[in-house]
CSV table of C-alpha atoms and ligand atoms in Angstrom, one decimal:
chain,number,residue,atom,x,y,z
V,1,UNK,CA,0.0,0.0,0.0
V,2,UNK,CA,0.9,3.4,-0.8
V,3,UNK,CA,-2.1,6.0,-0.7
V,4,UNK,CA,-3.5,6.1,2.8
V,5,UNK,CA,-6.3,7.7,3.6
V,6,UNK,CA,-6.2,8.6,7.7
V,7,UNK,CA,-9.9,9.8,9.3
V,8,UNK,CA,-9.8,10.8,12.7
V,9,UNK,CA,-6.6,13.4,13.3
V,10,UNK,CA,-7.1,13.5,17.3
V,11,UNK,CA,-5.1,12.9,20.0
V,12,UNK,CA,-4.1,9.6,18.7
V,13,UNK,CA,-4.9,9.5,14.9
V,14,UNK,CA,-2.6,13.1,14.2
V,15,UNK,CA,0.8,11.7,15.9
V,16,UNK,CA,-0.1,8.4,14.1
V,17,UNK,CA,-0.7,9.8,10.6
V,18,UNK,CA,2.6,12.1,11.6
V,19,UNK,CA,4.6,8.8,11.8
V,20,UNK,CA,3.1,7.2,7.9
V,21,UNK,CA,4.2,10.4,6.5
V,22,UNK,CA,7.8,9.7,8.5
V,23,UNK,CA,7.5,6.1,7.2
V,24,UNK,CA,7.4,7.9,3.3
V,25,UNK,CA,3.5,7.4,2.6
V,26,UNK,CA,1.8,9.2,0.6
V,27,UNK,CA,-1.4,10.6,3.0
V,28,UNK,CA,-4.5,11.8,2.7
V,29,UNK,CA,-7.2,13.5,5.1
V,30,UNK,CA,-9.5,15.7,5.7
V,31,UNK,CA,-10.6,18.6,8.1
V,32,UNK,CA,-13.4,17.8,10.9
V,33,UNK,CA,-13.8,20.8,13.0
V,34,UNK,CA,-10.2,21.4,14.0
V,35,UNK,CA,-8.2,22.8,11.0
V,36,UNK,CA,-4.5,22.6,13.1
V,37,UNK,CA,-3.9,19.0,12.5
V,38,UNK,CA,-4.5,19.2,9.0
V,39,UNK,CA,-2.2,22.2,8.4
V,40,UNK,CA,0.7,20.7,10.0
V,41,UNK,CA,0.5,17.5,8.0
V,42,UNK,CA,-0.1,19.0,4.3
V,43,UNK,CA,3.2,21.3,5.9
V,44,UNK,CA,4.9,18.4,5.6
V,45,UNK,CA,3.5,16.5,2.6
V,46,UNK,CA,-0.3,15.2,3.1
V,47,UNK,CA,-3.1,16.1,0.5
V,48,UNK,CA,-6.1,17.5,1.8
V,49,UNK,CA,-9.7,16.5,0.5
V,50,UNK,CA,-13.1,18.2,0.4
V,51,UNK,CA,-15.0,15.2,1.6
V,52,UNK,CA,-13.9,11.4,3.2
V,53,UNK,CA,-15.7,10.1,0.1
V,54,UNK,CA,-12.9,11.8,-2.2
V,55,UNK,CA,-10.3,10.1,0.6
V,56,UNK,CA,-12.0,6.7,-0.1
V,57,UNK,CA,-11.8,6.8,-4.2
V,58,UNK,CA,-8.5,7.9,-4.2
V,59,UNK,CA,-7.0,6.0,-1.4
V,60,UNK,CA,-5.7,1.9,-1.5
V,61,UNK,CA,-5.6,1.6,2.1
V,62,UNK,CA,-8.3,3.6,4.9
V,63,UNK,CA,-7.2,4.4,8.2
V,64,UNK,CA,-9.8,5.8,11.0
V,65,UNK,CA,-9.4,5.9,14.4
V,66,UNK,CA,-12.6,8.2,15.6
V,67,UNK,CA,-14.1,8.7,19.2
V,68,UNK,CA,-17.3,6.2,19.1
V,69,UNK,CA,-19.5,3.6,17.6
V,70,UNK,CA,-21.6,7.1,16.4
V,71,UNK,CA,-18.4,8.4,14.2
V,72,UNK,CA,-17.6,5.2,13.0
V,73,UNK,CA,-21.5,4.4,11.6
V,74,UNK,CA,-21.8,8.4,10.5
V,75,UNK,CA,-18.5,8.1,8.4
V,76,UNK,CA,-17.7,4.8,7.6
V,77,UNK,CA,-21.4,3.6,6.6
V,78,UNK,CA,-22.0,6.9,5.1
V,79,UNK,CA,-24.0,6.0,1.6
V,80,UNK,CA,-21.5,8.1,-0.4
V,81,UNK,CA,-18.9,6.9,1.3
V,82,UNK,CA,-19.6,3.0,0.4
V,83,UNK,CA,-20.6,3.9,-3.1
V,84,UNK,CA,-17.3,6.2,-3.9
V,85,UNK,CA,-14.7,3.2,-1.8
V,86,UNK,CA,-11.9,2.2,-4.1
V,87,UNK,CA,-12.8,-1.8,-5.2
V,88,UNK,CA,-9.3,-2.8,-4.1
V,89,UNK,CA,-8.5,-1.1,-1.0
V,90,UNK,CA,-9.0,-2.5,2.5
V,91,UNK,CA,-10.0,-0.7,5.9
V,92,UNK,CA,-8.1,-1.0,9.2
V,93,UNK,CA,-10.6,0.8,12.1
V,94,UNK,CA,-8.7,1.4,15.2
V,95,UNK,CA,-11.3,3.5,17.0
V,96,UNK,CA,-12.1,1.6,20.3
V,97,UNK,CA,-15.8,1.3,19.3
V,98,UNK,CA,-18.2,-1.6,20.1
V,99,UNK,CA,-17.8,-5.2,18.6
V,100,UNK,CA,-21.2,-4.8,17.1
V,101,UNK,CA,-20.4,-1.9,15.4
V,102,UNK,CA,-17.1,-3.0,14.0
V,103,UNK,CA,-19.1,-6.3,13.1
V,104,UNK,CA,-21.8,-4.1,10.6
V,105,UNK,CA,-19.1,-2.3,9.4
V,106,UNK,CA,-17.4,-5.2,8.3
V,107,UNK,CA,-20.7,-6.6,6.9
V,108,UNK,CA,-21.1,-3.6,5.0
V,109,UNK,CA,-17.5,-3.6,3.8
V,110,UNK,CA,-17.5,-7.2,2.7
V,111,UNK,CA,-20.6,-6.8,0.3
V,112,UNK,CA,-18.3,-4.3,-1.5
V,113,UNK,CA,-15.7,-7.1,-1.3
V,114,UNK,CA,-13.6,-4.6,0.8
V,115,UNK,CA,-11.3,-6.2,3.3
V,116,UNK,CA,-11.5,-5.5,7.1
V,117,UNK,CA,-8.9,-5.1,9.9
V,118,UNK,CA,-10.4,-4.6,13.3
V,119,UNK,CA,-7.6,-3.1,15.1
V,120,UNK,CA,-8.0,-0.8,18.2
V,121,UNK,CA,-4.7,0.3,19.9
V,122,UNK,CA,-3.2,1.2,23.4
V,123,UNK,CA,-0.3,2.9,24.2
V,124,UNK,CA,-1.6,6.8,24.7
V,125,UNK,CA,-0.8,9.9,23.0
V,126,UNK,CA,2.7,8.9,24.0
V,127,UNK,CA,3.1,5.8,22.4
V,128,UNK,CA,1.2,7.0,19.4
V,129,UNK,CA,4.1,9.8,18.8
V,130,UNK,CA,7.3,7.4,19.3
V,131,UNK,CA,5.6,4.9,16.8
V,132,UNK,CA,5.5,2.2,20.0
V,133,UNK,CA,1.7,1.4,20.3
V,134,UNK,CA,0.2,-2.1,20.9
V,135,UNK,CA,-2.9,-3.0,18.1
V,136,UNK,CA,-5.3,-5.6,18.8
V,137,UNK,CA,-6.1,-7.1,15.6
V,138,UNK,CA,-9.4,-8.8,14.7
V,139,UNK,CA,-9.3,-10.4,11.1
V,140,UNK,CA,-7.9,-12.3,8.6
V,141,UNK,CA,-4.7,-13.2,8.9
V,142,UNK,CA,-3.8,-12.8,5.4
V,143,UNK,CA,-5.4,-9.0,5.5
V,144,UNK,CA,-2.9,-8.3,8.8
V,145,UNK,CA,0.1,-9.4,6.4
V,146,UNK,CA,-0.7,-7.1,3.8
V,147,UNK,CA,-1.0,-4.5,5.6
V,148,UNK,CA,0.9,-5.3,8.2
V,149,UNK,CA,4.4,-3.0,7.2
V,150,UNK,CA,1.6,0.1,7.5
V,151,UNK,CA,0.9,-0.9,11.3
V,152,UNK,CA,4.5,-1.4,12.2
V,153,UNK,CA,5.0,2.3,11.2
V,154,UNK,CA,2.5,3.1,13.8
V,155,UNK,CA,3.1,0.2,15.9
V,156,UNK,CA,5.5,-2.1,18.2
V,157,UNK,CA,3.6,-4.6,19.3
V,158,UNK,CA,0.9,-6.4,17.0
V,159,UNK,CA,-1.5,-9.3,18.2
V,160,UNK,CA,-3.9,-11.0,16.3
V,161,UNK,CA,-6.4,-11.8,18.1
V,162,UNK,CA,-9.3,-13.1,16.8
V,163,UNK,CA,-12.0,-12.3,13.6
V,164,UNK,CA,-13.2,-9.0,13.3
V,165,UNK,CA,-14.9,-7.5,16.7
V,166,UNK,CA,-12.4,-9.3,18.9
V,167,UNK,CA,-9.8,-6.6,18.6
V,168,UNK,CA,-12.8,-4.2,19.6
V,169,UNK,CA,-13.8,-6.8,22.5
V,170,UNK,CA,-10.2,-7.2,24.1
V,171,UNK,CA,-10.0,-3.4,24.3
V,172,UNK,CA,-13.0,-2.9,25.6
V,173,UNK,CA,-11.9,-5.8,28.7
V,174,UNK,CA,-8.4,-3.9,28.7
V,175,UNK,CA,-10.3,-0.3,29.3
V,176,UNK,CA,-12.4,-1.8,31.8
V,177,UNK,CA,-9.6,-3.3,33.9
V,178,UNK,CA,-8.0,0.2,33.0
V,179,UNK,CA,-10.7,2.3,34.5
V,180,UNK,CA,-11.3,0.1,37.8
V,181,UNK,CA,-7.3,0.4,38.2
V,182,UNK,CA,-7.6,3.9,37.7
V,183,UNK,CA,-10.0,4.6,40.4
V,184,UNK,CA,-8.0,2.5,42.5
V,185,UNK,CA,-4.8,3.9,42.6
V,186,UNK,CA,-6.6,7.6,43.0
V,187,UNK,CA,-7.8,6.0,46.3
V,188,UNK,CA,-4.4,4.7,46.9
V,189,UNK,CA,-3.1,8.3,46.8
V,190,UNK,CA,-5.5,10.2,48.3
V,191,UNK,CA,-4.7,7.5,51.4
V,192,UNK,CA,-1.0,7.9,51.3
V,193,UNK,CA,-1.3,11.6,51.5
V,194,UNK,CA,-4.0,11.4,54.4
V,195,UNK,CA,-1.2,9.3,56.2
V,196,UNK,CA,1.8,11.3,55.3
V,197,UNK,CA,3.7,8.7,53.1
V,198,UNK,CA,6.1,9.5,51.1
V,199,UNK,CA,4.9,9.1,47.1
V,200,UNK,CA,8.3,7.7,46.0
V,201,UNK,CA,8.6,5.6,48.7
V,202,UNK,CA,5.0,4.4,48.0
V,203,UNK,CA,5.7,3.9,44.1
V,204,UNK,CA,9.0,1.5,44.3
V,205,UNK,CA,7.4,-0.2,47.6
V,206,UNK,CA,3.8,-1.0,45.9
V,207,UNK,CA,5.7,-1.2,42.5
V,208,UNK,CA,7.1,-4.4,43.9
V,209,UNK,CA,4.9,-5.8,45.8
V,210,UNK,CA,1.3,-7.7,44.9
V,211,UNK,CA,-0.5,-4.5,44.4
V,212,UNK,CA,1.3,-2.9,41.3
V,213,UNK,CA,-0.3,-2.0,38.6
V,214,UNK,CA,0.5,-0.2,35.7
V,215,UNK,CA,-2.0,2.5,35.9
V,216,UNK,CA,-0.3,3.7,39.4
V,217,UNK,CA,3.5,2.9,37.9
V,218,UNK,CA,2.4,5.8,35.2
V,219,UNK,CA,-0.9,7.7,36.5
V,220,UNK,CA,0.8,8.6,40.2
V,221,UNK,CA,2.6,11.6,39.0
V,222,UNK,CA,-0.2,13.4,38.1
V,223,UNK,CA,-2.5,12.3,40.5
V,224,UNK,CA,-0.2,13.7,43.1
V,225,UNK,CA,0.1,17.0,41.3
V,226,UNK,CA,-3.5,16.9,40.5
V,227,UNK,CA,-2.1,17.7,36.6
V,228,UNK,CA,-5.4,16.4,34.8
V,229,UNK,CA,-4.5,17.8,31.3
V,230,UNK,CA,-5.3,15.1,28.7
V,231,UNK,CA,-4.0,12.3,27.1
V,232,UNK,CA,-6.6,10.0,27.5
V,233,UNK,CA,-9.9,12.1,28.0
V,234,UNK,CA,-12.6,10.9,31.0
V,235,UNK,CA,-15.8,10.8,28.5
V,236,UNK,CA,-13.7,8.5,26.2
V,237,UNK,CA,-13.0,6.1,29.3
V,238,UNK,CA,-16.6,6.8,30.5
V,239,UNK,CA,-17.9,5.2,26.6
V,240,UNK,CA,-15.2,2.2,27.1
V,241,UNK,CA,-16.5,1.0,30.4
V,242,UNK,CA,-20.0,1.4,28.9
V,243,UNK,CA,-18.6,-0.7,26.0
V,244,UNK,CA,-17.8,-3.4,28.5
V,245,UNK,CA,-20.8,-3.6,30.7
V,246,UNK,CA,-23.2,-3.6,27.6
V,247,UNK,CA,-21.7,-7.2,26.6
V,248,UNK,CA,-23.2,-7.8,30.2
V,249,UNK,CA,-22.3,-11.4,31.4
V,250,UNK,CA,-24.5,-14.1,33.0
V,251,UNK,CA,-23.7,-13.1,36.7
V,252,UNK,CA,-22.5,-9.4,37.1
V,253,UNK,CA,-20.0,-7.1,36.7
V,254,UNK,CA,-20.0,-5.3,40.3
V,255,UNK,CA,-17.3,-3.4,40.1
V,256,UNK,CA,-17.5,-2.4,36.3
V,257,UNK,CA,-21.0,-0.9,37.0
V,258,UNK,CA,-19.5,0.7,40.3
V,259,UNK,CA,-17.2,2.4,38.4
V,260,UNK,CA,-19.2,3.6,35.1
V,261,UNK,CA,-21.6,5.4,37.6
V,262,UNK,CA,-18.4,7.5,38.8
V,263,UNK,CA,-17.4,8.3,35.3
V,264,UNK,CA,-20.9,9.1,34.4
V,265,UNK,CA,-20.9,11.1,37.5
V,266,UNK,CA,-17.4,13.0,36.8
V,267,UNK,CA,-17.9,13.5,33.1
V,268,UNK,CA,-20.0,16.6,33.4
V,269,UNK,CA,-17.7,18.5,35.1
V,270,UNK,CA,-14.6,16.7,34.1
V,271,UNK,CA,-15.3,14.9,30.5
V,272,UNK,CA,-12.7,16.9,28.5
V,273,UNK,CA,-10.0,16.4,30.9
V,274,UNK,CA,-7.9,13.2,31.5
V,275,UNK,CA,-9.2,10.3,32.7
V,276,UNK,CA,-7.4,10.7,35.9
V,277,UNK,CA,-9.6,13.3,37.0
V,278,UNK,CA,-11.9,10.2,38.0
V,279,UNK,CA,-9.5,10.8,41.3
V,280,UNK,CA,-10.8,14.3,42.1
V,281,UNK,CA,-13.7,12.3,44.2
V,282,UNK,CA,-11.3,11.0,46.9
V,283,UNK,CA,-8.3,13.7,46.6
V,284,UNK,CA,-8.1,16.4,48.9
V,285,UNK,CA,-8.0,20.1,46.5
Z,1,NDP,P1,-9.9,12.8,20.0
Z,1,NDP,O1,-11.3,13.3,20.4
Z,1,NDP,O2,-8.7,13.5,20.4
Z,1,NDP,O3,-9.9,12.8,18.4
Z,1,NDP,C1,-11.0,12.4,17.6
Z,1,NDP,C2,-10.7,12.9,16.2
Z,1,NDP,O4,-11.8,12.5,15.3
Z,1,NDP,C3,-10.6,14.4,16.1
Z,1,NDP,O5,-9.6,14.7,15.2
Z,1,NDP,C4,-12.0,14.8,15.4
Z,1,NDP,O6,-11.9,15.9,14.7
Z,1,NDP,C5,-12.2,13.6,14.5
Z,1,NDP,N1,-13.5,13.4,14.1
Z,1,NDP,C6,-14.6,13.3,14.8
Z,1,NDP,N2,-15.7,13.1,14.1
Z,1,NDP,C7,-15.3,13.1,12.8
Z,1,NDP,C8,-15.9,13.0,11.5
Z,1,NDP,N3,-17.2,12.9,11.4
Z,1,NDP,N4,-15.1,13.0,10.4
Z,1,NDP,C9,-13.8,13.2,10.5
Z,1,NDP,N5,-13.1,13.3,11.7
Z,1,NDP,C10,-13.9,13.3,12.8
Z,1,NDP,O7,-9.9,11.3,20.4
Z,1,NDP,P2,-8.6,10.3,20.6
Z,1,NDP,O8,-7.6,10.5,19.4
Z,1,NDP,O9,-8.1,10.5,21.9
Z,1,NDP,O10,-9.2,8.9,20.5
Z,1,NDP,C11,-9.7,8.3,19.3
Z,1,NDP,C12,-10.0,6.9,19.6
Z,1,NDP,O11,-8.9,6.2,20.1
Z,1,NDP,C13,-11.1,6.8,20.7
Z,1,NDP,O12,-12.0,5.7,20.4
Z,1,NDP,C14,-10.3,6.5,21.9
Z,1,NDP,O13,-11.1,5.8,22.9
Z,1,NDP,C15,-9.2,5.7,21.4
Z,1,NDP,N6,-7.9,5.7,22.1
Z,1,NDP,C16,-7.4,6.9,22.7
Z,1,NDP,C17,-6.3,6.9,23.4
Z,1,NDP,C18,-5.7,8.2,24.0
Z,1,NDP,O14,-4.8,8.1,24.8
Z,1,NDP,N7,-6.2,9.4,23.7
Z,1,NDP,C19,-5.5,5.7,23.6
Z,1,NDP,C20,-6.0,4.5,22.9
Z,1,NDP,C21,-7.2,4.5,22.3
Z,1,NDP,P3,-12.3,17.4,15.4
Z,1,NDP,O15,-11.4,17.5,16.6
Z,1,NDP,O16,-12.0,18.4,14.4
Z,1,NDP,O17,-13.7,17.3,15.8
């Protein structure tokens, strides 16, 4: 592949489009609401379209990595947007979005004999800019090898996991263990500093003893110094958790429900921030 066509220039998709332009592909996007993005990539090389249906005839591979299952239907099902796709290119949808989603879009796709790779990522804003991110593939394997030297220009670590939807369904398990760890260690701090420990002290000890985890390794910094700028925003996390509890299980998920009521809670006040701002509840101001 060659011509890529990247929707979704955000927190995630910009850096990651930044590092196919690095990698010498050719790109193409378009401009949602914020222009910035876009200006800084066609700086350095990328063409800019009137309309994603433009991006989608021109383009022989699609990248989009948007905030919801409501992006990904408005733009990827889009009538025009079907009708215009180039016959021999193939999609790869990283937004973390629903299985069921990704599962019509794939339907939808594979009428038009358009290949499908499910593949939502992790690794932050941070991992997206050094190139380092982990994708959870969903799809055929022969689809991941084609396009596999696009990922690894994005990406370190690349699992296939399952047909399409089960990169969307691992995600959504990771972001709800993510989320419960994240309230967790805000409670762990806001205890520390009730009992006068001291933070580093607290890190290594924890950090090497049974109740690490990596949200508090790399989320006690800025709990500590209440720095809540995002990274990661809270309403995103808030539409992950809700991801997971949908799927619902036989029994219950106790502690998943617990904890989507405290994002849904936080995210009027808090949604555009980062997820850590889950912690203002048990932190002192
Ligand atoms: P952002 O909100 O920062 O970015 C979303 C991007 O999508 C924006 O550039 C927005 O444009 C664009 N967009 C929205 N609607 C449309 C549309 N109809 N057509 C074209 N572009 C559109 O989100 P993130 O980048 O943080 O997250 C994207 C996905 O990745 C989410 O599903 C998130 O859960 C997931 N994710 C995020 C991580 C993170 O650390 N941030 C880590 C791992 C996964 P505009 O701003 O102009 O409206």
């Amino acid at each position: 592949f060659k011509r890529i066509g990247f929707i979704g220039l955000g927190a995630m998709g910009f850096p990651m489009a930044k590092n196919l332009l690095k990698n010498d592909y050719e790109l193409h996007v378009i401009a949602h609401r914020n222009r910035e993005p876009v200006d800084e990539l066609t700086a350095q090389g990328a063409t800019e379209h009137k309309s994603v249906a433009d991006i989608f005839s021109q383009c022989d591979c699609i990248i989009s990595i948007l905030p919801t299952d409501k992006e990904m239907e408005s733009v990827l099902l889009n009538q025009q947007v079907l009708d215009a796709i180039n016959p021999d290119s193939v999609l790869i949808e990283m937004t973390s979005g629903s299985p069921e989603m990704m599962k019509k879009v794939h339907d939808a796709y594979q009428l038009k004999g358009i290949p499908v790779l499910d593949g939502p990522v992790s690794g932050g804003t941070i991992g997206a800019e050094n190139g380092t991110l982990t994708v959870m593939v969903g799809g055929d394997p022969d689809v991941l090898e084609r396009t596999r030297p696009v990922l690894e220009a994005m990406a370190k670590n690349i699992y296939l996991v399952g047909s399409v939807g089960a990169g969307k369904a691992i995600k959504a398990i990771n972001q709800m263990l993510a989320g419960i760890h994240m309230v967790a260690s805000a409670e762990a701090v806001a205890l520390a500093e009730k009992l006068e420990i001291d933070m580093d002290k607290l890190k290594e000890v924890v950090g090497n003893s049974s109740g690490a985890s990596w949200m508090l390794a790399n989320k006690m910094d800025g709990l500590v110094k209440r720095d809540f700028t995002p990274g990661f925003k809270l309403n995103l996390m808030k539409k992950d958790i809700q991801i997971a509890v949908n799927e619902g299980v036989d029994k219950q998920l106790p502690l998943a429900n617990y904890v989507l009521e405290l994002f849904k809670q936080s995210e009027k006040e808090s949604g555009e921030e980062d997820f850590s701002a889950i912690g203002k509840s048990s932190l002192s101001t």
